[in-house]
Coordinates of N, CA and C in Angstrom, one line a residue:
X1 N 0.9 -1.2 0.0 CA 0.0 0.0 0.0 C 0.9 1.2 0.0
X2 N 0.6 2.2 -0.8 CA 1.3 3.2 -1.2 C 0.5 4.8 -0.2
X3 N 1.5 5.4 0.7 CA 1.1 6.3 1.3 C 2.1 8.3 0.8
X4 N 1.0 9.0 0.6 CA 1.4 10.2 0.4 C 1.6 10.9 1.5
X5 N 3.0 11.5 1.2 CA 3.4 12.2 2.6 C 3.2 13.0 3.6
X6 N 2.3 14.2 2.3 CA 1.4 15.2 3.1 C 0.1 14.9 3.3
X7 N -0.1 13.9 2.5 CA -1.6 13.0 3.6 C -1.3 12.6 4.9
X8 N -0.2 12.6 4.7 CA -0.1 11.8 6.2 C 0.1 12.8 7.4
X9 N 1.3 13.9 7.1 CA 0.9 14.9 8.2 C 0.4 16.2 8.2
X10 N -0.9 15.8 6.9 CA -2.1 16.9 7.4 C -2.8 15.6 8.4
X11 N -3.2 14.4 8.4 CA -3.7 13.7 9.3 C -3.6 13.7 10.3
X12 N -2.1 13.4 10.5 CA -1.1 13.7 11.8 C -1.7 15.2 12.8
X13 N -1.6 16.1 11.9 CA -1.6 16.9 12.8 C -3.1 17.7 12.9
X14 N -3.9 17.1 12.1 CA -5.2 17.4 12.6 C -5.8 16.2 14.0
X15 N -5.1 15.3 14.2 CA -4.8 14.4 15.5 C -4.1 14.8 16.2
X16 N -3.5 15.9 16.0 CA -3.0 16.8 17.2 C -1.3 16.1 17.1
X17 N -1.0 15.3 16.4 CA 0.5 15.2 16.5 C 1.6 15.9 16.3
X18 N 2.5 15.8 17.3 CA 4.0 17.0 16.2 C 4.6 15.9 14.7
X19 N 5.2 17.1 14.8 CA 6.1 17.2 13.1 C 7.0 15.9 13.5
X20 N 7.6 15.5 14.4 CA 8.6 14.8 14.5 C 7.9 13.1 14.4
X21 N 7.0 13.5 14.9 CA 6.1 12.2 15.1 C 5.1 11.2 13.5
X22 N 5.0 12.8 13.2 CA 4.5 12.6 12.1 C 6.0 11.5 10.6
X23 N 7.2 12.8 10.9 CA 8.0 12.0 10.1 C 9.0 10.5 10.3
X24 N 8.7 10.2 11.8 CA 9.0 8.7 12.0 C 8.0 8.2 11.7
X25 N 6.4 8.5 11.6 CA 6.0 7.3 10.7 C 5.8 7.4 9.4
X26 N 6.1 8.8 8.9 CA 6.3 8.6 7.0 C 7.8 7.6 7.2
X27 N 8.5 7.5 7.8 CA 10.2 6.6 7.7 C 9.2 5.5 7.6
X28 N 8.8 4.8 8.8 CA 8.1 3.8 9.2 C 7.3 3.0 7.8
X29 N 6.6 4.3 7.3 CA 5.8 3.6 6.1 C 6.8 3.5 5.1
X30 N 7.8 4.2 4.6 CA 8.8 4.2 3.4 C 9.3 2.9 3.2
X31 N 10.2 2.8 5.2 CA 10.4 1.4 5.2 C 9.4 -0.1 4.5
X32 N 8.6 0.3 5.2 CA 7.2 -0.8 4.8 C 7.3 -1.3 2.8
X33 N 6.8 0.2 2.6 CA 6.7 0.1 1.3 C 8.1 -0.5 0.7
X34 N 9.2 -0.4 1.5 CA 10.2 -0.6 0.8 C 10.6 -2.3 0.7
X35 N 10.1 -2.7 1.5 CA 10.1 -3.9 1.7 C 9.0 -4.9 1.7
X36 N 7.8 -4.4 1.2 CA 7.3 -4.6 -0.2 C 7.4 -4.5 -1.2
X37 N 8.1 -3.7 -1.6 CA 8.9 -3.7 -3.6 C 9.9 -4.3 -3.4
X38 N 10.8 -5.1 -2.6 CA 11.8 -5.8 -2.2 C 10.7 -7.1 -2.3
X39 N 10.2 -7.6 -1.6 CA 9.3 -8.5 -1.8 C 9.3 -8.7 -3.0
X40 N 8.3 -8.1 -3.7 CA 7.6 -8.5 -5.0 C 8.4 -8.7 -6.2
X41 N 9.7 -7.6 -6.1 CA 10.8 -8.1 -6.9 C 11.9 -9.1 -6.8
X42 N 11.6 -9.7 -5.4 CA 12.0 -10.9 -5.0 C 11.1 -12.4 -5.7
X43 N 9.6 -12.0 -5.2 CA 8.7 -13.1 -5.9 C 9.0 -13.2 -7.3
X44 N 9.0 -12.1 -8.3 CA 9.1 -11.8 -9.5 C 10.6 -12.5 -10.3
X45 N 11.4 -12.4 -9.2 CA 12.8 -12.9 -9.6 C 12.8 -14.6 -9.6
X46 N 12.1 -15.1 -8.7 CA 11.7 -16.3 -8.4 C 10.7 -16.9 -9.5
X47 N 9.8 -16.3 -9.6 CA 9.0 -16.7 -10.4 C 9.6 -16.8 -12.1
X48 N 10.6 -15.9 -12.7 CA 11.5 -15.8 -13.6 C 12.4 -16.8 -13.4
X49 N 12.7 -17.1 -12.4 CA 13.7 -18.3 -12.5 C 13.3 -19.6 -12.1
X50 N 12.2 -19.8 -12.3 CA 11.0 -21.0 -12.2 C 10.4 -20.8 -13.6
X51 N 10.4 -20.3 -14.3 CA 9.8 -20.3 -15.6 C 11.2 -20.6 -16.4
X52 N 12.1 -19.8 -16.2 CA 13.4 -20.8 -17.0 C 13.8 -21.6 -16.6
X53 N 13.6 -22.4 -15.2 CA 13.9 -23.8 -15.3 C 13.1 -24.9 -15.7
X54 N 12.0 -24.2 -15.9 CA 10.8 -25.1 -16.5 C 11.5 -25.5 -17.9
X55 N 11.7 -24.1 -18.7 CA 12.0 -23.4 -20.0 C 13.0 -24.7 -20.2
X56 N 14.2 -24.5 -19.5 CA 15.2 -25.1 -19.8 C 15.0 -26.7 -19.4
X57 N 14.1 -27.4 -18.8 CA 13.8 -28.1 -18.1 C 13.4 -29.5 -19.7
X58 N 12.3 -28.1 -20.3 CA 11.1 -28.7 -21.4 C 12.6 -28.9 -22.5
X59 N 13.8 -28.1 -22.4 CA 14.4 -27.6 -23.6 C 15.7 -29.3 -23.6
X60 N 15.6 -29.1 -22.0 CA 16.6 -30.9 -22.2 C 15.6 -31.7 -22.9
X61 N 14.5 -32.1 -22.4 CA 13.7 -33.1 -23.0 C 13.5 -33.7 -24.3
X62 N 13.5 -32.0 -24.7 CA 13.4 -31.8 -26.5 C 14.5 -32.5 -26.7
X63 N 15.9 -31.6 -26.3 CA 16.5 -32.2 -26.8 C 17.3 -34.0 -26.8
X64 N 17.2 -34.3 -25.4 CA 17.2 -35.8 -25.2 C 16.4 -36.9 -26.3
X65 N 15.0 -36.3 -26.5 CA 14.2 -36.9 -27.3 C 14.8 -36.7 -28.8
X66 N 15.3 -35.5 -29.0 CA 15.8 -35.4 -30.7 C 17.3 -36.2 -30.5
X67 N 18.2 -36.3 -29.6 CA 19.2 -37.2 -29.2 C 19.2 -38.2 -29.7
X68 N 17.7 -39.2 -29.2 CA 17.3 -40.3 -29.0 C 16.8 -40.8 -30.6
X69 N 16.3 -39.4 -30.9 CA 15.6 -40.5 -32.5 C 17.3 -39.8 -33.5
X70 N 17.7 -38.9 -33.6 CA 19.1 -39.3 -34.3 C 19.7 -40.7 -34.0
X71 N 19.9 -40.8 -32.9 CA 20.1 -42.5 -32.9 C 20.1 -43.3 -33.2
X72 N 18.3 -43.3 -33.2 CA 17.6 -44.4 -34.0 C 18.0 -44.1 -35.5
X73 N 18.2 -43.3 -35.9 CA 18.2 -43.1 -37.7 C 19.0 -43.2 -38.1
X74 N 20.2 -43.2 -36.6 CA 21.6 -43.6 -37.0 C 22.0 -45.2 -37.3
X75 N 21.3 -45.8 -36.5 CA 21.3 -47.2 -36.5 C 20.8 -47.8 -37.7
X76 N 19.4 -47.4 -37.9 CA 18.7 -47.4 -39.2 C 19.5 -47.8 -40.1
X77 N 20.0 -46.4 -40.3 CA 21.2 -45.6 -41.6 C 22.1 -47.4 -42.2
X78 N 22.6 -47.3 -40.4 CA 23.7 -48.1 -40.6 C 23.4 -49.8 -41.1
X79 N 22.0 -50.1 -40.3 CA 21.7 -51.4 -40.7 C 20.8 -51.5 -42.1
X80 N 20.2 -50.3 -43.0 CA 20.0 -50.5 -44.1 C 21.0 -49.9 -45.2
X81 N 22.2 -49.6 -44.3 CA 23.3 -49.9 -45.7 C 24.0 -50.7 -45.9
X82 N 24.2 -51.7 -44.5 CA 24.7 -52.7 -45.0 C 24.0 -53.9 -45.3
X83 N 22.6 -53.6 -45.2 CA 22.0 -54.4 -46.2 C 21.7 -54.3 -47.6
X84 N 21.9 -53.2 -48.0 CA 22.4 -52.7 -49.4 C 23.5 -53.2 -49.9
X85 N 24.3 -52.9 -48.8 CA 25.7 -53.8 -49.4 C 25.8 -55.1 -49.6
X86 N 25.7 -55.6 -48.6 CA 25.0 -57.0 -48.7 C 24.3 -57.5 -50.0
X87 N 23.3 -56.9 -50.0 CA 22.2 -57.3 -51.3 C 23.1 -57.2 -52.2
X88 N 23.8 -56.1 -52.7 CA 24.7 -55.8 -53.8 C 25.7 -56.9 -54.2
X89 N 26.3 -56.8 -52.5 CA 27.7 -57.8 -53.3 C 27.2 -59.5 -53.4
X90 N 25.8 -59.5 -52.3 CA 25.6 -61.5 -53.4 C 25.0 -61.4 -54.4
X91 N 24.6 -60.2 -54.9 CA 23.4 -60.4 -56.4 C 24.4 -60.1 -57.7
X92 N 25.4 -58.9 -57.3 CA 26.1 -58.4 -58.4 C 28.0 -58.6 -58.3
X93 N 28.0 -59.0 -57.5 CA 29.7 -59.1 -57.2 C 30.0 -60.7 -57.3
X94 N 29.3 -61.2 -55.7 CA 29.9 -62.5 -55.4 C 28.9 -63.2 -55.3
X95 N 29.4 -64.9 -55.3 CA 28.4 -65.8 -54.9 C 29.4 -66.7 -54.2
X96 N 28.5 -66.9 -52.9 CA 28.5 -68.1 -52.1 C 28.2 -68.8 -52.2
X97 N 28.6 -70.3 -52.0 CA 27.9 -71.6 -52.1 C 28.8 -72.7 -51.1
X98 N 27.6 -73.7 -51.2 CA 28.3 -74.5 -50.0 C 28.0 -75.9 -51.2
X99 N 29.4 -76.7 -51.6 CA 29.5 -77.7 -52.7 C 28.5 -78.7 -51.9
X100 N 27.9 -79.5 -52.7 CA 26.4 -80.9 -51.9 C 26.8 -81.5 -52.5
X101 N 28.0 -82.2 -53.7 CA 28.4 -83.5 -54.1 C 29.7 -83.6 -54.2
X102 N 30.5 -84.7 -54.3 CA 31.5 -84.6 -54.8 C 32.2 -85.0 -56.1
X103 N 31.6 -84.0 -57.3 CA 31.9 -84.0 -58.5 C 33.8 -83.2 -58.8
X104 N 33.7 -82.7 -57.7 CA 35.1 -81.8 -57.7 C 36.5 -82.3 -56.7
X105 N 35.7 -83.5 -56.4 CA 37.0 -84.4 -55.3 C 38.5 -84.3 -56.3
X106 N 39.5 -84.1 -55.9 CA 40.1 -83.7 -54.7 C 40.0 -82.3 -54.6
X107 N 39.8 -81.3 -55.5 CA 40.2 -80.0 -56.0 C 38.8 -79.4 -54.6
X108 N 37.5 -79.8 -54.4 CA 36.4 -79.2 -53.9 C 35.6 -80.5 -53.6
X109 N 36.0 -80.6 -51.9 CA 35.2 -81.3 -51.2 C 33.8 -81.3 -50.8
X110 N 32.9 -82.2 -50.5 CA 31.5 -82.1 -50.1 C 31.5 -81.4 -49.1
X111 N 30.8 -80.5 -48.8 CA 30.3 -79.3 -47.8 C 31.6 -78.3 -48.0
X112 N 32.4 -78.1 -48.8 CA 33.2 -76.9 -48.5 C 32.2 -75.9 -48.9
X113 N 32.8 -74.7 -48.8 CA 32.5 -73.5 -49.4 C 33.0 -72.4 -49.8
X114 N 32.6 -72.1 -51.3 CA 33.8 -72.1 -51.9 C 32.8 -70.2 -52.1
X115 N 33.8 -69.3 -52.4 CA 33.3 -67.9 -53.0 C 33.5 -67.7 -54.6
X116 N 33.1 -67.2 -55.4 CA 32.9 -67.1 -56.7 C 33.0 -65.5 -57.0
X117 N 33.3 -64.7 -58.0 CA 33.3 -63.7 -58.8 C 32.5 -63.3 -59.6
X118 N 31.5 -62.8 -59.6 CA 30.6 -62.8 -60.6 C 30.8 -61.7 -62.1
X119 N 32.0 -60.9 -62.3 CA 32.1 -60.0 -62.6 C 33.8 -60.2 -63.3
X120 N 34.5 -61.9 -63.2 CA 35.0 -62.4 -63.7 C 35.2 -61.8 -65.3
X121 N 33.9 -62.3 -65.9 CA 33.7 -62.1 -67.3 C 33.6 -61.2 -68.1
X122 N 33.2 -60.3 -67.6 CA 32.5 -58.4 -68.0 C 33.3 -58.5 -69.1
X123 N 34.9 -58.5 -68.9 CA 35.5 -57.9 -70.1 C 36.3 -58.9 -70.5
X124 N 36.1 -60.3 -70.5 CA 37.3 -61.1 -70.9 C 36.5 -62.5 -70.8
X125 N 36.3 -63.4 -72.0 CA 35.9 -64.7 -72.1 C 36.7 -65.8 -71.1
X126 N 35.8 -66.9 -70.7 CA 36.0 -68.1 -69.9 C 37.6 -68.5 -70.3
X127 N 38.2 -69.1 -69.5 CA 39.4 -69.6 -70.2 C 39.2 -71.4 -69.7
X128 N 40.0 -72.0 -70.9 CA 40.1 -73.3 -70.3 C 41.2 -73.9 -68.9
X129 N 40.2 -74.9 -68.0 CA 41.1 -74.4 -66.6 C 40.3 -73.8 -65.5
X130 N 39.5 -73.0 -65.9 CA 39.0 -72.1 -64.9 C 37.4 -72.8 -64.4
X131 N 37.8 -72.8 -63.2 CA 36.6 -73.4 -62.4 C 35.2 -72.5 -62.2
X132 N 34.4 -72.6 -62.5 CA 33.2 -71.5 -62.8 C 31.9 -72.4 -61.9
X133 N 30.7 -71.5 -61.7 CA 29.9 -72.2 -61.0 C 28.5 -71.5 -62.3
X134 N 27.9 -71.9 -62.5 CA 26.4 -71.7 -63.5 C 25.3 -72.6 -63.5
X135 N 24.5 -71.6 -64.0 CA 22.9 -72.8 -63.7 C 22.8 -74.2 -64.4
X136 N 22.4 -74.8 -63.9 CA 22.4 -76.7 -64.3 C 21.2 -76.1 -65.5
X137 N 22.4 -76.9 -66.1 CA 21.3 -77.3 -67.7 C 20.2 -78.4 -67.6
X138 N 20.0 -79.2 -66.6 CA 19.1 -79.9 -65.9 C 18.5 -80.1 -64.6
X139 N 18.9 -79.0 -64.4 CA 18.1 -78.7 -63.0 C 17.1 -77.5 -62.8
X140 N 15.8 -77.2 -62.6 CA 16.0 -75.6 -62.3 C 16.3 -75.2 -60.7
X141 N 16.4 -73.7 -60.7 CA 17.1 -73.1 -59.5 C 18.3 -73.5 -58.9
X142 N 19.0 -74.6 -60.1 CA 20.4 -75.1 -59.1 C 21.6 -74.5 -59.7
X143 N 22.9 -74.2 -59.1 CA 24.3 -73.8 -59.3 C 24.9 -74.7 -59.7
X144 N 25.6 -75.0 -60.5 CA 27.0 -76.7 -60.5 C 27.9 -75.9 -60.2
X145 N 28.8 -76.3 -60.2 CA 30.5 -75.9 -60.3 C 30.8 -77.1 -60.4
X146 N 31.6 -76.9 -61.8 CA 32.7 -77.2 -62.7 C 33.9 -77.0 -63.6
X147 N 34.4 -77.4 -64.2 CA 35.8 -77.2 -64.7 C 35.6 -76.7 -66.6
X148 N 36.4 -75.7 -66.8 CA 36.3 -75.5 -68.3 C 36.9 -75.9 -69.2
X149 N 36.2 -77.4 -69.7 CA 37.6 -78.0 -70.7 C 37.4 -78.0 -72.1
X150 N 36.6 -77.2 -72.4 CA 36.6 -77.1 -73.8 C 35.8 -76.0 -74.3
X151 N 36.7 -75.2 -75.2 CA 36.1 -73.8 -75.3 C 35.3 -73.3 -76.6
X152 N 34.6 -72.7 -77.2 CA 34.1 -72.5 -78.6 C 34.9 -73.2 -79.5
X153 N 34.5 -74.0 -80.6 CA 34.6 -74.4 -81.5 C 35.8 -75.5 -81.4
X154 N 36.0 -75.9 -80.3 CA 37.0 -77.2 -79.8 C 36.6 -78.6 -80.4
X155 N 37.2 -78.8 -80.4 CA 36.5 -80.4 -81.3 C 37.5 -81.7 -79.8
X156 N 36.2 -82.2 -79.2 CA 37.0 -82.9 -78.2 C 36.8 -84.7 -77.9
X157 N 37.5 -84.5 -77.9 CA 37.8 -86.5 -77.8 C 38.0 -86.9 -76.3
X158 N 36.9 -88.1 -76.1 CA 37.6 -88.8 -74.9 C 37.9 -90.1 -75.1
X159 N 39.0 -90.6 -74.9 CA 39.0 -91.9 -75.2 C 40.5 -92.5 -74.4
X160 N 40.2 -93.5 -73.8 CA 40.9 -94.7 -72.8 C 41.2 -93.6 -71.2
X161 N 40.2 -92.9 -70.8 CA 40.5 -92.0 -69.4 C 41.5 -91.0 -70.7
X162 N 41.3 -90.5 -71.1 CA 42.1 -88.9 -71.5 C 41.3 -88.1 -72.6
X163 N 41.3 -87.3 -72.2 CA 41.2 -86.2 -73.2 C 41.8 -85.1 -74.0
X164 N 41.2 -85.1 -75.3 CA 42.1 -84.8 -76.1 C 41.4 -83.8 -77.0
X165 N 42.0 -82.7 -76.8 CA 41.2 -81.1 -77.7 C 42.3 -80.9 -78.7
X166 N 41.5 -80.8 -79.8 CA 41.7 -80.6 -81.0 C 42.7 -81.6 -81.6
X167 N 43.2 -82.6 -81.3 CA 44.2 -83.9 -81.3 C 45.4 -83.6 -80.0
X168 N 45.4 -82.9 -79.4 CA 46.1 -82.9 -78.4 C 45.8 -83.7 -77.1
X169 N 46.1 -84.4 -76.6 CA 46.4 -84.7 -75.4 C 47.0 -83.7 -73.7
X170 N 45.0 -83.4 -73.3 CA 45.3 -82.4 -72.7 C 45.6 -82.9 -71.2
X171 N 46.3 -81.8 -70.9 CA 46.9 -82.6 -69.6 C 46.1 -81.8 -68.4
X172 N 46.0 -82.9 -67.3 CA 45.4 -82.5 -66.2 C 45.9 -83.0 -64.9
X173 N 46.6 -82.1 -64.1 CA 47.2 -82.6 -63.1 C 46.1 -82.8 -62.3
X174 N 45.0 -81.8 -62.0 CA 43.9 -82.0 -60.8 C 42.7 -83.3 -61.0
X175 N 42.9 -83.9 -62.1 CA 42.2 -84.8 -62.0 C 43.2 -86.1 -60.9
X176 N 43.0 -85.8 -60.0 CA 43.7 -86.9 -58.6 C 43.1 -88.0 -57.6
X177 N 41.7 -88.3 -58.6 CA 41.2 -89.0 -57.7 C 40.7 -90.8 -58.7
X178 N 41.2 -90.7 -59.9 CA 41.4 -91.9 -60.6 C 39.9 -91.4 -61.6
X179 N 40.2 -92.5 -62.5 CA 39.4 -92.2 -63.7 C 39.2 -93.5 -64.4
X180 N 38.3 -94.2 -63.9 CA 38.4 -95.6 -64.6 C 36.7 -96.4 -65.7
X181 N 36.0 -95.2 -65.9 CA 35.0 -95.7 -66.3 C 34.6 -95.1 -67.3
X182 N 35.7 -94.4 -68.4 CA 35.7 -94.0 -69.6 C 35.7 -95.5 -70.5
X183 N 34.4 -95.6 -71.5 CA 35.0 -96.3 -72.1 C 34.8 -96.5 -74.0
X184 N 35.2 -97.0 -74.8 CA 35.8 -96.6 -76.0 C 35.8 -94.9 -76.8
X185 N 35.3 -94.3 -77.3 CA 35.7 -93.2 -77.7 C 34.9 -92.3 -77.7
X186 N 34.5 -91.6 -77.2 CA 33.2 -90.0 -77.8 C 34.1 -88.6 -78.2
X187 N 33.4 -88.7 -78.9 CA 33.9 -86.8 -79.7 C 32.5 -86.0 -79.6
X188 N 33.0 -84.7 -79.3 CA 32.1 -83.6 -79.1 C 32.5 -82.2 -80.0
X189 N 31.8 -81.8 -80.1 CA 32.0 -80.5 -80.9 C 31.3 -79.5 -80.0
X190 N 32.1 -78.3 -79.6 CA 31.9 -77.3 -78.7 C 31.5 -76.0 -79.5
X191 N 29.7 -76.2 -79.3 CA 29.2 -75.0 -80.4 C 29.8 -73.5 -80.2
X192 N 29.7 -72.6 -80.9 CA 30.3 -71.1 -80.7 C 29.2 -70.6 -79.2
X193 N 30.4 -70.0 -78.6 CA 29.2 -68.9 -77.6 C 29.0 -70.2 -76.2
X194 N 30.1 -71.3 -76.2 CA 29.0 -72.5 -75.7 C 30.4 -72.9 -74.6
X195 N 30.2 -73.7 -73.8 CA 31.8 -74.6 -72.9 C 31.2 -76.0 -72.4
X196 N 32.3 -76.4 -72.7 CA 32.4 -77.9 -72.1 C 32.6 -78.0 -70.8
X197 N 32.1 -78.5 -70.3 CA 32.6 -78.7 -68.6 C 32.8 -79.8 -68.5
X198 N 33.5 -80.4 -66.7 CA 33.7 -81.2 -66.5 C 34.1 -81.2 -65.1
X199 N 33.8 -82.0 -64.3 CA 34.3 -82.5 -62.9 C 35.5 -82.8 -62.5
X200 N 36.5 -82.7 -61.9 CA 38.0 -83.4 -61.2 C 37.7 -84.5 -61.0
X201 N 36.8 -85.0 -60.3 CA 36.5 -86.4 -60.1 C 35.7 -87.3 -61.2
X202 N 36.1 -87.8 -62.0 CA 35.4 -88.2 -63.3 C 34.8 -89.0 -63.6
X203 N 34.5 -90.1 -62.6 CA 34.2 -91.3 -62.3 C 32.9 -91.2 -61.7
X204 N 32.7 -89.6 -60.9 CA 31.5 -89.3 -60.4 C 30.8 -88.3 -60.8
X205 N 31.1 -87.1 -61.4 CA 30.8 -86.4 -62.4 C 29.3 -86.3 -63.3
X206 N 28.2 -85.9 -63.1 CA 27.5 -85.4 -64.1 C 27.6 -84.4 -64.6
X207 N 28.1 -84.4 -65.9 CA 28.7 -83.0 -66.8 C 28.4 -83.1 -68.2
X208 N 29.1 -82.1 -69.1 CA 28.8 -81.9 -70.3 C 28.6 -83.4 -71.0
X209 N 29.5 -84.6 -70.6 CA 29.4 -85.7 -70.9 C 27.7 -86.2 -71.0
X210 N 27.1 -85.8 -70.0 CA 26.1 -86.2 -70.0 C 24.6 -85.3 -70.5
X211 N 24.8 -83.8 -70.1 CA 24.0 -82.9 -70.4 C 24.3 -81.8 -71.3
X212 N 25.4 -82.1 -72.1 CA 26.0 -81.1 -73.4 C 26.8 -79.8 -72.3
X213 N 26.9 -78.8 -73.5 CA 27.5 -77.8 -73.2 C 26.6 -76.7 -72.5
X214 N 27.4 -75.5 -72.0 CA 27.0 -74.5 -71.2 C 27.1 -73.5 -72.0
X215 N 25.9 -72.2 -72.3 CA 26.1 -71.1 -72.9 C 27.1 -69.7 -72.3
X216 N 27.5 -69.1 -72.6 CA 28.5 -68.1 -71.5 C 27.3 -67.5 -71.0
X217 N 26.3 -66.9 -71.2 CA 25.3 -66.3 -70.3 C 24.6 -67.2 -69.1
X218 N 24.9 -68.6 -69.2 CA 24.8 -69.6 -67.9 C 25.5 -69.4 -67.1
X219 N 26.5 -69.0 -67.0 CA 27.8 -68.9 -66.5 C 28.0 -67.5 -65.4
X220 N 27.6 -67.9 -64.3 CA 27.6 -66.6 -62.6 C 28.7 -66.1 -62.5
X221 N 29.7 -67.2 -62.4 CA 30.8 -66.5 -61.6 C 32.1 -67.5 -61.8
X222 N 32.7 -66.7 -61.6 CA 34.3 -68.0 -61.3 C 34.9 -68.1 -59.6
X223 N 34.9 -69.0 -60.2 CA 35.1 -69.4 -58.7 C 37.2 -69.3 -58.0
X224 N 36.6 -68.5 -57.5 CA 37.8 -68.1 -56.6 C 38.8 -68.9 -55.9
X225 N 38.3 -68.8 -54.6 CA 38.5 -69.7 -53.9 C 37.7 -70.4 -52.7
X226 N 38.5 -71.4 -52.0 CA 37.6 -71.8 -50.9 C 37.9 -71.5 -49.4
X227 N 36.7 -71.1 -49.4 CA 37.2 -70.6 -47.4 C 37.1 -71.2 -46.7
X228 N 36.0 -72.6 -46.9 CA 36.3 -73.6 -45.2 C 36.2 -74.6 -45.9
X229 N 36.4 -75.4 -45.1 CA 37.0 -76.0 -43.9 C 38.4 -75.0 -43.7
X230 N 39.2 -75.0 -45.1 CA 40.0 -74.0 -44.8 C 39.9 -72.8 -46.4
X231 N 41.2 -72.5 -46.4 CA 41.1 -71.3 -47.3 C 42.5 -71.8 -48.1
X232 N 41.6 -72.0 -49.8 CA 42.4 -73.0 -50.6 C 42.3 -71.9 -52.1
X233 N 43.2 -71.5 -52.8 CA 42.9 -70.7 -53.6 C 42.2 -71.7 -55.1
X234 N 41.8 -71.1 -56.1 CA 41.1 -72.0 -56.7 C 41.4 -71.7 -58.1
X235 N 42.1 -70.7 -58.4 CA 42.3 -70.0 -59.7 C 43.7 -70.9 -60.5
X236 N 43.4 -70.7 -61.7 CA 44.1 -71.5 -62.5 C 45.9 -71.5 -61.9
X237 N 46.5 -72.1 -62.0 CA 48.0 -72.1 -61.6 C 48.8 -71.9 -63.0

């Protein structure tokens, strides 16, 4: 409450008070009043500093919560690009497989698993030698891997366990696991655009012998090498 001074000692002294009396209690009220605007600018200060801790209170939240979903989108980010990558490199780079027969004994044992190149070929035809993996000419949805022994327009002979491209006598160290159920003579002619295949183990082998040749657009990948049981390189020597 706000008091005027000369209200106060015309009052005063129409109550018959002195002057002196009168200005100890204008002090009296000054004080008062003064410590009421002390007050209120005290509340006022308080209440200011209870609305910015609120302020700043709401302002962690925000930000903890925007903390929290960068996070998540970090994670996201990270686990849908490496499934991009992923997708990429088995659809368009490599292929994995795990061998189910043993047409490739000694060179590629049953259950190994072997990695492949798919991107081998882009700029450069199959060579003879080179171990490749491609869709079964009698299968659908299946891979073979096999060996390339005979290439466009090869004219091939098998006769007493050996083979022989173009009259040559082709040599094969990897065939290591015996070869004894060749028997009198077949010749093959290796259409253009086309490959002969064949298994290291030849005794067990279903291959071109039996289902002709392979087109190069059959043809996935070359096969690298093998990573388990152990890690065996696979590329021509």
């Amino acid at each position: 409450m706000n008091y005027n001074h000369d209200e106060i000692l015309d009052e005063m002294k129409k109550n018959g008070d002195n002057a002196s009396d009168a200005e100890n209690t204008e002090k009296n009220i000054n004080n008062e009043n003064a410590e009421n605007t002390k007050t209120v600018v005290k509340a006022r200060e308080i209440d200011e500093k209870q609305k910015k801790s609120k302020k700043k209170n709401k302002d962690d939240e925000e930000e903890e919560e925007t903390s929290w979903f960068r996070e998540l989108c970090s994670w996201i980010m990270i686990f849908a690009g490496a499934f991009i990558v992923a997708y990429i490199l088995s659809n368009f780079v490599i292929v994995n497989a795990k061998v189910p027969s043993g047409s490739m004994i000694s060179t590629i044992n049953i259950d190994d698993k072997v990695l492949g190149f798919r991107l081998s070929y882009m700029f450069s035809d199959p060579k003879r030698g080179d171990i490749v993996m491609f869709n079964a000419p009698d299968k659908d949805n299946t891979i073979y891997i096999k060996r390339i022994i005979g290439l466009p327009g090869d004219k091939i002979v098998i006769e007493d366990n050996t083979v022989y491209i173009n009259g040559e006598k082709l040599e094969e160290d990897y065939v290591r696991n015996g070869w004894e159920k060749s028997e009198g003579r077949t010749e093959y002619e290796v259409p253009k655009g086309e490959y002969f295949m064949m298994g290291d183990n030849r005794d067990e082998s279903s291959d071109s012998r039996v289902w002709g040749t392979v087109k190069k657009k059959e043809i996935i990948a070359k096969a690298i090498f093998r990573y388990y049981p152990s890690i065996k390189s696979l590329l021509k020597k």
